[in-house]
Coordinates of C-alpha atoms in Angstrom, one line a residue:
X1 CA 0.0 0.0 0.0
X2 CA 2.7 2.2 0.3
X3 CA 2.6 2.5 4.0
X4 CA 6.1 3.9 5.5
X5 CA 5.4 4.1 9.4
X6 CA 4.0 0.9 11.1
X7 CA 3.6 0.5 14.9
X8 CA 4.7 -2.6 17.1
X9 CA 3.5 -3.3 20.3
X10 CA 6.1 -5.1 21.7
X11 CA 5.2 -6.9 25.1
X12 CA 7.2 -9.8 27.0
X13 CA 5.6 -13.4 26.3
X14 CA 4.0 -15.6 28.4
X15 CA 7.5 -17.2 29.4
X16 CA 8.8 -13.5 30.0
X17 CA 11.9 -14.8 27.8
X18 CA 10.8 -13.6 23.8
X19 CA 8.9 -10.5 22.5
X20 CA 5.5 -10.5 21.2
X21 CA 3.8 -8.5 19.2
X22 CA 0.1 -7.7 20.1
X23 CA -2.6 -5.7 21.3
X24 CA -2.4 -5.7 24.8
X25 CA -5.5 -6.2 27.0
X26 CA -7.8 -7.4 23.5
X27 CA -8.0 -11.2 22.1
X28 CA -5.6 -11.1 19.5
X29 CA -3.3 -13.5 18.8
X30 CA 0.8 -12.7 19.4
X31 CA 3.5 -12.7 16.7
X32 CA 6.6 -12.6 17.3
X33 CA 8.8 -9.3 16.7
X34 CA 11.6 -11.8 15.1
X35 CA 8.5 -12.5 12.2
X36 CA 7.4 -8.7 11.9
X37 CA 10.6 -7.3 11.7
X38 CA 11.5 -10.3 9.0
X39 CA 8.0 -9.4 7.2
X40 CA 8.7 -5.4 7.2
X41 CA 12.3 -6.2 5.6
X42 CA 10.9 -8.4 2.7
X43 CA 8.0 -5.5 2.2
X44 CA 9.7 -2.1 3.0
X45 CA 10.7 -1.0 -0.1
X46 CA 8.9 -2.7 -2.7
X47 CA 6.3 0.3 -3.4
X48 CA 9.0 2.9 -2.6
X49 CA 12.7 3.3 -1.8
X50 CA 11.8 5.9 0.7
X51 CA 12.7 5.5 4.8
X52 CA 10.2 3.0 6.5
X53 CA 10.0 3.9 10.3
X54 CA 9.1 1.2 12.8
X55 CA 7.5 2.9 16.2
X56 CA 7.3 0.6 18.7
X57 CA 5.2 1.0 21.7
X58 CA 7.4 -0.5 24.4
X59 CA 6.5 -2.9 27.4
X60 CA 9.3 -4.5 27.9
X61 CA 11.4 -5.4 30.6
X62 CA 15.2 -4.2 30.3
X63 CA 16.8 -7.7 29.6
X64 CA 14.1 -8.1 26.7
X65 CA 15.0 -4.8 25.5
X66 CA 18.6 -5.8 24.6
X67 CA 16.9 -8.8 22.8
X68 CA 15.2 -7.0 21.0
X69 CA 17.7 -4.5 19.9
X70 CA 19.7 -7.8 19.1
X71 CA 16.8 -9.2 16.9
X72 CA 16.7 -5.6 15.4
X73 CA 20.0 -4.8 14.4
X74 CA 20.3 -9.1 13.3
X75 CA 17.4 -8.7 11.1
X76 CA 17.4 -5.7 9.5
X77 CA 21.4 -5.5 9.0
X78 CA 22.6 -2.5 6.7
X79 CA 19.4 -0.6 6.2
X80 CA 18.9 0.0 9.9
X81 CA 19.4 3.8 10.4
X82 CA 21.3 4.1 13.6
X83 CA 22.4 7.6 14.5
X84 CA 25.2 7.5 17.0
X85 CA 24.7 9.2 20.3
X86 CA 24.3 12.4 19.0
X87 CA 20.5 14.3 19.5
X88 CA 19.1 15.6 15.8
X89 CA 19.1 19.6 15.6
X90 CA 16.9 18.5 12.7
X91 CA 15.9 15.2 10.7
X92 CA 17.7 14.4 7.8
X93 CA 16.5 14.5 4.3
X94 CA 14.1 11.9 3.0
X95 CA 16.8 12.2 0.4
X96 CA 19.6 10.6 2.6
X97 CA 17.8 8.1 4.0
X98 CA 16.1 5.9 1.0
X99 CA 16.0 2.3 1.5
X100 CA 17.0 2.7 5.4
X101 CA 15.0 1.9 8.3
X102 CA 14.2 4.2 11.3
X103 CA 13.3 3.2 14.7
X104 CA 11.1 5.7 17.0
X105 CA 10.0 5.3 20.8
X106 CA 10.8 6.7 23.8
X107 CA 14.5 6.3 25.1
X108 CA 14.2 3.8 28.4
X109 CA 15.1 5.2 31.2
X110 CA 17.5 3.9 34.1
X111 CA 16.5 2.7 37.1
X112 CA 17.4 5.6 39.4
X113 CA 15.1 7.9 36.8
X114 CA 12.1 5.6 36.8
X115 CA 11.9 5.4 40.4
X116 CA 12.2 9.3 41.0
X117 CA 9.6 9.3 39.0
X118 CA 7.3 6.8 40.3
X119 CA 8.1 8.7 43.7
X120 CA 7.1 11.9 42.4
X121 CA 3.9 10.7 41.0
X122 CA 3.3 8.8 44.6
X123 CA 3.8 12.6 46.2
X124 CA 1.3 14.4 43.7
X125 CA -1.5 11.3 43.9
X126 CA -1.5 12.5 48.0
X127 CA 0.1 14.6 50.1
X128 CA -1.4 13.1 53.1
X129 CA -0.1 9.8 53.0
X130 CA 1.6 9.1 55.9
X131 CA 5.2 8.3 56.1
X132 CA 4.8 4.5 57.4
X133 CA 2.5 3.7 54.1
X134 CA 4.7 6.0 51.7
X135 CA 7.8 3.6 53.2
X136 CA 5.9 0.4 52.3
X137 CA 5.5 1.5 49.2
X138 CA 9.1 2.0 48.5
X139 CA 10.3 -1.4 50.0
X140 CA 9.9 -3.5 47.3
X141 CA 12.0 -1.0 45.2
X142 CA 15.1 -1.3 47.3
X143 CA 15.2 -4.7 48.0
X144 CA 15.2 -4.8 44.2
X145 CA 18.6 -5.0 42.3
X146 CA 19.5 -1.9 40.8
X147 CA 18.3 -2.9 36.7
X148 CA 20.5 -0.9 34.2
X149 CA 19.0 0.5 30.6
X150 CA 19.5 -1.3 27.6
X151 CA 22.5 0.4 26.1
X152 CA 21.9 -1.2 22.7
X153 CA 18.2 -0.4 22.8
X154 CA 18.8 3.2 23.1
X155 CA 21.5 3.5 20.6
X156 CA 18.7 2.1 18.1
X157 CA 16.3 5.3 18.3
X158 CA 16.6 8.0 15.9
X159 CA 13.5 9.5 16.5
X160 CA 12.8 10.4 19.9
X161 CA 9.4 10.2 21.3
X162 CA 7.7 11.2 24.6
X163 CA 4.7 13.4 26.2
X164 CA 6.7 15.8 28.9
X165 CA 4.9 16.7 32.1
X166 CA 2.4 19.4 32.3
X167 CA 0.1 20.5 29.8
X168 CA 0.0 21.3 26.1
X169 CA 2.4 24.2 26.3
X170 CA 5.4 22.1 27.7
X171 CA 4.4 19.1 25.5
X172 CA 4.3 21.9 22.3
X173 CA 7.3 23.6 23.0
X174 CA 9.9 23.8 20.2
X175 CA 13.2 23.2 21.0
X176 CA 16.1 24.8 18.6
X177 CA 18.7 22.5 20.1
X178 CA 16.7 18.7 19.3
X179 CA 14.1 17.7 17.1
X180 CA 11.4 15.2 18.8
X181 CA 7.8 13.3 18.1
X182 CA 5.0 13.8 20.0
X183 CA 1.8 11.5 20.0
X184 CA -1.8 12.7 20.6
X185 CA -4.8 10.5 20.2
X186 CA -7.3 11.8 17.9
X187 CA -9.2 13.1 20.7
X188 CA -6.3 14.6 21.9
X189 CA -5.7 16.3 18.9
X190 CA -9.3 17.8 18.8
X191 CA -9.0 19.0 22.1
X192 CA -5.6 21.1 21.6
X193 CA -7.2 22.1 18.2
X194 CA -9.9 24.6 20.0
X195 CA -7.2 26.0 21.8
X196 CA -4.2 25.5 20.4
X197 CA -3.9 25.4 16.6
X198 CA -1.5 27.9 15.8
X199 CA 1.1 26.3 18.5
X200 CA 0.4 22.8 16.8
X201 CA 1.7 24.6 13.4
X202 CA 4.5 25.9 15.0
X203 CA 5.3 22.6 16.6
X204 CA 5.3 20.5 13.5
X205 CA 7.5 22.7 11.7
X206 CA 10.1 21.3 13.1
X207 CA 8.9 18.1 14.9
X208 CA 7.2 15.5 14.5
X209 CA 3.7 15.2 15.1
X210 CA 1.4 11.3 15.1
X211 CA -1.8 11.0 15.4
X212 CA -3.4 7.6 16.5
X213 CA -6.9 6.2 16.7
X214 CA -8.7 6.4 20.0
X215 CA -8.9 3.0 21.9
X216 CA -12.4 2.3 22.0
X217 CA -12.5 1.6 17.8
X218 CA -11.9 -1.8 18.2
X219 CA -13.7 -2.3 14.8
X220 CA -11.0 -1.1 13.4
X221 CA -12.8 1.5 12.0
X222 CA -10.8 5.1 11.6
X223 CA -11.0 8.7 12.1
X224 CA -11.2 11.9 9.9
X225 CA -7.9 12.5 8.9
X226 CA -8.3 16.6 7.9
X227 CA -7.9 18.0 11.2
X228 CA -4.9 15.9 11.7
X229 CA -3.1 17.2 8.1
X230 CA -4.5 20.8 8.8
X231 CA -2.4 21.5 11.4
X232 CA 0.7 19.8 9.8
X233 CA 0.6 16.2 11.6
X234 CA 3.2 14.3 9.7
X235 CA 2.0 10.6 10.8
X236 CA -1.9 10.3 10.9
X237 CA -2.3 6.4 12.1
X238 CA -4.7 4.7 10.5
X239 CA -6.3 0.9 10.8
X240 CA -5.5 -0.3 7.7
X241 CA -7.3 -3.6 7.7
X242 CA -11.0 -2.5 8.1
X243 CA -12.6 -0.5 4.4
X244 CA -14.5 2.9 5.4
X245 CA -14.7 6.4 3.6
X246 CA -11.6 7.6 6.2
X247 CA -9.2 5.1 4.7
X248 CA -10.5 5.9 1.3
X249 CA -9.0 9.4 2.0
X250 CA -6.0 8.1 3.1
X251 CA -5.6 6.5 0.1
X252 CA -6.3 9.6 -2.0
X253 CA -4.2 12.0 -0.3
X254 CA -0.9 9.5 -1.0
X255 CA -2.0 8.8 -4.6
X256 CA 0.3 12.1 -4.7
X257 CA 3.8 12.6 -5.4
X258 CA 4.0 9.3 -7.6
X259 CA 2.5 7.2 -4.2
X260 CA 6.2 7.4 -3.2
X261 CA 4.1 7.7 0.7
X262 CA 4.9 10.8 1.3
X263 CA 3.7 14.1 0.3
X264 CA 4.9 17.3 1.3
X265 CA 3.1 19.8 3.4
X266 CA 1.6 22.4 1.9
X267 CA 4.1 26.1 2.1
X268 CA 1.0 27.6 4.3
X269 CA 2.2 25.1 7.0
X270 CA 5.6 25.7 7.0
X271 CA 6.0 29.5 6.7
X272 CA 7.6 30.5 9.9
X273 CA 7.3 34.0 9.7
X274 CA 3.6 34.1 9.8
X275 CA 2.5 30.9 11.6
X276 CA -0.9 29.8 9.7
X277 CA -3.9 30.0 12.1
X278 CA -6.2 26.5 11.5
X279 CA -9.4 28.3 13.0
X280 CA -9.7 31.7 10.1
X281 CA -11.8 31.1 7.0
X282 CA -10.1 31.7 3.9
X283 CA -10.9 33.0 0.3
X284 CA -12.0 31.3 -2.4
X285 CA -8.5 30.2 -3.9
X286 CA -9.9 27.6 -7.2
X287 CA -12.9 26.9 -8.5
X288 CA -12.6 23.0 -9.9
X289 CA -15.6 21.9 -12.4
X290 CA -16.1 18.2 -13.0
X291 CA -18.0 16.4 -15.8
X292 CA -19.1 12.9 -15.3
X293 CA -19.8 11.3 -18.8
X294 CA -20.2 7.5 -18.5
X295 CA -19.5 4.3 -17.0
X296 CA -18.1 0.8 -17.9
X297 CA -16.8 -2.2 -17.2
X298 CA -19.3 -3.4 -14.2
X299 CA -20.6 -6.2 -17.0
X300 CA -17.2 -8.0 -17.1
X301 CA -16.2 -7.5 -13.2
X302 CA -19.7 -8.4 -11.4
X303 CA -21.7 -11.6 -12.0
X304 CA -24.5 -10.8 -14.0
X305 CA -27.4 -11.1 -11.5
X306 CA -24.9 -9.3 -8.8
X307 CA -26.9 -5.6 -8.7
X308 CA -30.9 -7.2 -9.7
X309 CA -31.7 -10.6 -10.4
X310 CA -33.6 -9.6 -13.6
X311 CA -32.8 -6.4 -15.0
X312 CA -29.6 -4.6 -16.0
X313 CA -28.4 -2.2 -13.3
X314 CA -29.8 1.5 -12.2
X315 CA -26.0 3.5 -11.3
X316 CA -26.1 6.7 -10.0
X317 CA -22.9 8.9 -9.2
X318 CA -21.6 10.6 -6.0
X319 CA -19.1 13.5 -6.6
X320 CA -17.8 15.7 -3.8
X321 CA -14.7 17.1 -1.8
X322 CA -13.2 16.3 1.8
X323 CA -11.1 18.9 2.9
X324 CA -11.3 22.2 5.4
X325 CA -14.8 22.7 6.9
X326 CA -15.7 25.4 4.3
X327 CA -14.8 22.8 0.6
X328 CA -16.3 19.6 2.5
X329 CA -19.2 19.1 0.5
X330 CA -21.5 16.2 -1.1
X331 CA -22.9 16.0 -4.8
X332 CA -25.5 13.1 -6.6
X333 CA -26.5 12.4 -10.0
X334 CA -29.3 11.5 -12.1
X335 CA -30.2 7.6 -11.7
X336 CA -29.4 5.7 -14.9
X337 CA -31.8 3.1 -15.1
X338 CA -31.7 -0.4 -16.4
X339 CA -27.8 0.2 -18.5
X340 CA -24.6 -1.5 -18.1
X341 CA -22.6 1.4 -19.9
X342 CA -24.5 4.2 -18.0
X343 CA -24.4 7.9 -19.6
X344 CA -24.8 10.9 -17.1
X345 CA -23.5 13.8 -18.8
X346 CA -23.6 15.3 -15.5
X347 CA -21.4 18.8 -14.6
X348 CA -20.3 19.5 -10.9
X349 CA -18.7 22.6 -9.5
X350 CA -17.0 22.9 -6.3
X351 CA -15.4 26.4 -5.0
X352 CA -12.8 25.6 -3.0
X353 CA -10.5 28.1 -0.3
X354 CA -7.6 25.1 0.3
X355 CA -7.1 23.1 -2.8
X356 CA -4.0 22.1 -1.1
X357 CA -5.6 19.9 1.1
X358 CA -8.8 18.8 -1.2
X359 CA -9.9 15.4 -2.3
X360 CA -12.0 14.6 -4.8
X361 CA -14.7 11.6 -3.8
X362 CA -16.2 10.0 -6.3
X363 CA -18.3 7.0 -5.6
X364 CA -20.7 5.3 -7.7
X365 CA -24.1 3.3 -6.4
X366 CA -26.8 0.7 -7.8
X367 CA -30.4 2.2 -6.4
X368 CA -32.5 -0.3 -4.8
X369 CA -35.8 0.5 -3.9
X370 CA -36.1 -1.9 -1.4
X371 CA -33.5 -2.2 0.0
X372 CA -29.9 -0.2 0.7
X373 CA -27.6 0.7 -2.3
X374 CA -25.3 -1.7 -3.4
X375 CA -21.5 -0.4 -3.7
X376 CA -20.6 -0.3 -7.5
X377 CA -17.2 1.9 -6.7
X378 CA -15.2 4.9 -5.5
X379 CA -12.0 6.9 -6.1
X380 CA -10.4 9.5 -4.2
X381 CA -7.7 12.0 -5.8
X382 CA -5.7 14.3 -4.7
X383 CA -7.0 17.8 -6.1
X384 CA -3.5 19.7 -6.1
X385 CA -2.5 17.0 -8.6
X386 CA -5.6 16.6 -11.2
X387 CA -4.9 17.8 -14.5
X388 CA -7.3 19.5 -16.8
X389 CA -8.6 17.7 -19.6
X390 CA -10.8 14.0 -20.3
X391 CA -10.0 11.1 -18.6
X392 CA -10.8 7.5 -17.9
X393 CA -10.8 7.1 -14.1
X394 CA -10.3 3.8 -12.8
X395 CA -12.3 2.4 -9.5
X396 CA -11.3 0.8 -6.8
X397 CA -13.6 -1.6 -4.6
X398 CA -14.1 -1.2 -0.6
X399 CA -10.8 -2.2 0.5
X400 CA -8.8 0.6 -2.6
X401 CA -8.1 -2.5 -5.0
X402 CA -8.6 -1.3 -8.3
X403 CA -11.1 -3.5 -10.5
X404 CA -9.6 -4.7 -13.4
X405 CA -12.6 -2.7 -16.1
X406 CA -14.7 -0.4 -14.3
X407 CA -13.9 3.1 -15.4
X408 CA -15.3 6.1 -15.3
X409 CA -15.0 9.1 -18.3
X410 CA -15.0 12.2 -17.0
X411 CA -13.8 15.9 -17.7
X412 CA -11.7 18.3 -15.1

């Protein structure tokens, strides 16, 4: 797909002596990181030669860390990006670091840091607790041999993650001396949107920004991706293996820049001298007209009886824009009825203030009367990157696999 950032969850096994990869706290079924990072080597660069870069989302206990900076640097060999002890002043260019493969979490920390800061939270949780309990508490700590950092481990990270204390100010503060990434869940992210937008801009400018899916979709389904690229989020998490209208988008936005997987931001995000404010309505910047002539191809993908047991379909089109709040919008055409090779001749106009971030949806349906519309297609492309003039538009089906006939001709 084109994918360049996957997550691992890497948790100790039942044994507590090999990593697994899984869910934690949910039924599903451990793999082991030695056949993830074996399967992510085979894949990385098959769609692309640009850097892949592995997050992990650590659990493990310091022994397992160095075995899994063992299995890490074993597997992967010579395109594992390791960057030496020094702290980035700023990431290198994509450029650089094609066919190589980045590792991001958070840096361990020792023993002596963890506890000072298990202590501290104990103070801020009460300040009554007396000292007899607040002792009890820290027995089991010193009785405990002192358990030093993976070395290894560390040395492994080139792109340093972690949430500082406080609130959104200290965890959006820019640093000119080190380059970081920050992670917000998506409700996160709307939260510090209402009151925080232009500071989120700022931020990703120069650091990295990842947006994840809250914890209760365990459909796998996904969220709206816009607010997330709006404010400059360089890696907007997604659930790949469900099919919805979010992924769809996903899809569309990286059909840019020869689906290389990654696109770059728009300049409005990464002017510096006048940081762009998420929350002000713009002016109308394009105005993009769209002609939907005709369909084909549904007659040699589909069984024959797959739309209505006894009549040739009835295909309508749906033609619209995801984007900023102001160019979201929804359009429908005529109902063709009873045609394989349906002709619309349909025009749609869509005035748009960010073309930048536009996509065009385009979705086509089989009406049923008695029932709900069967799925017949869709598309999603990148407006920045259409090009005037008649074309034949492929569709995909639900999960963005292109059928092998089904077109649409239309006019930009």
């Amino acid at each position: 797909r084109g994918v360049r950032v996957i997550e691992l969850d890497i948790w100790p096994n039942s044994e507590k002596d090999d990593v697994h990869v899984l869910h934690g706290g949910t039924l599903t079924a451990p793999v082991t990181l030695l056949k993830c990072l074996s399967s992510i080597k085979e894949y990385a660069f098959v769609s692309s030669d640009f850097p892949v870069v592995i997050t992990l989302e650590d659990h493990l206990t310091p022994d397992l860390q160095a075995k899994a900076a063992n299995m890490i640097t074993e597997t992967l060999g010579d395109i594992l990006f390791t960057p030496g002890p020094e702290v980035f002043k700023e990431f290198p260019s994509l450029e650089t670091l094609k066919k190589r493969i980045i590792i991001s979490t958070k840096p361990p920390k020792d023993y002596t840091e963890a506890k000072e800061d298990k202590d501290k939270e104990n103070d801020s949780k009460s300040d009554k607790a007396d000292d007899e309990v607040a002792m009890k508490k820290a027995e089991p700590h010193e009785n405990k041999p002192k358990q030093k950092k993976a070395p290894e481990y560390k040395r492994l990270i080139a792109i340093h993650a972690g949430k500082p204390k406080g609130g959104l100010d200290e965890c959006l503060e820019v640093d000119p001396e080190k380059v970081r990434r920050l992670s917000l869940s998506e409700l996160e992210l709307e939260k510090a949107a209402e009151t925080h937008g232009k500071q989120i801009v700022r931020f990703t400018q120069r650091n990295m920004l990842r947006v994840y899916p809250k914890g209760i979709r365990v459909d796998s389904s996904n969220y709206n991706p816009m607010i997330a690229w709006l404010h400059g989020a360089q890696m907007v998490a997604f659930n790949m293996q469900g099919c919805d209208k979010h992924l769809w988008l996903m899809h569309g936005m990286f059909k840019a820049n020869g689906q290389c997987g990654y696109v770059k931001k728009p300049d409005f995000l990464l002017n510096t001298n006048e940081i762009f404010d998420p929350e002000v309505k713009h002016s109308e910047k394009t105005i993009l007209k769209v002609t939907v002539y005709l369909g084909e191809g549904w007659y040699y993908d589909f069984d024959h009886t797959h739309f209505d047991s006894y009549s040739p379909p009835d295909f309508y089109v749906k033609v619209g824009i995801a984007g900023v709040p102001a160019d979201k919008q929804m359009t429908k055409s005529k109902i063709v009825e009873d045609s394989w090779v349906p002709s619309w001749n349909q025009e749609f106009e869509f005035h748009l203030t960010m073309p930048q971030l536009a996509l065009l949806r385009i979705k086509v349906h089989e009406y049923d009367m008695s029932k709900k519309d069967d799925f017949a297609g869709q598309t999603c492309l990148p407006v920045s990157e259409i090009r005037s003039g008649i074309r034949a538009v492929p569709l995909m089906d639900k999960k963005g696999d292109k059928y092998n006939n089904v077109k649409l001709l239309m006019r930009f």
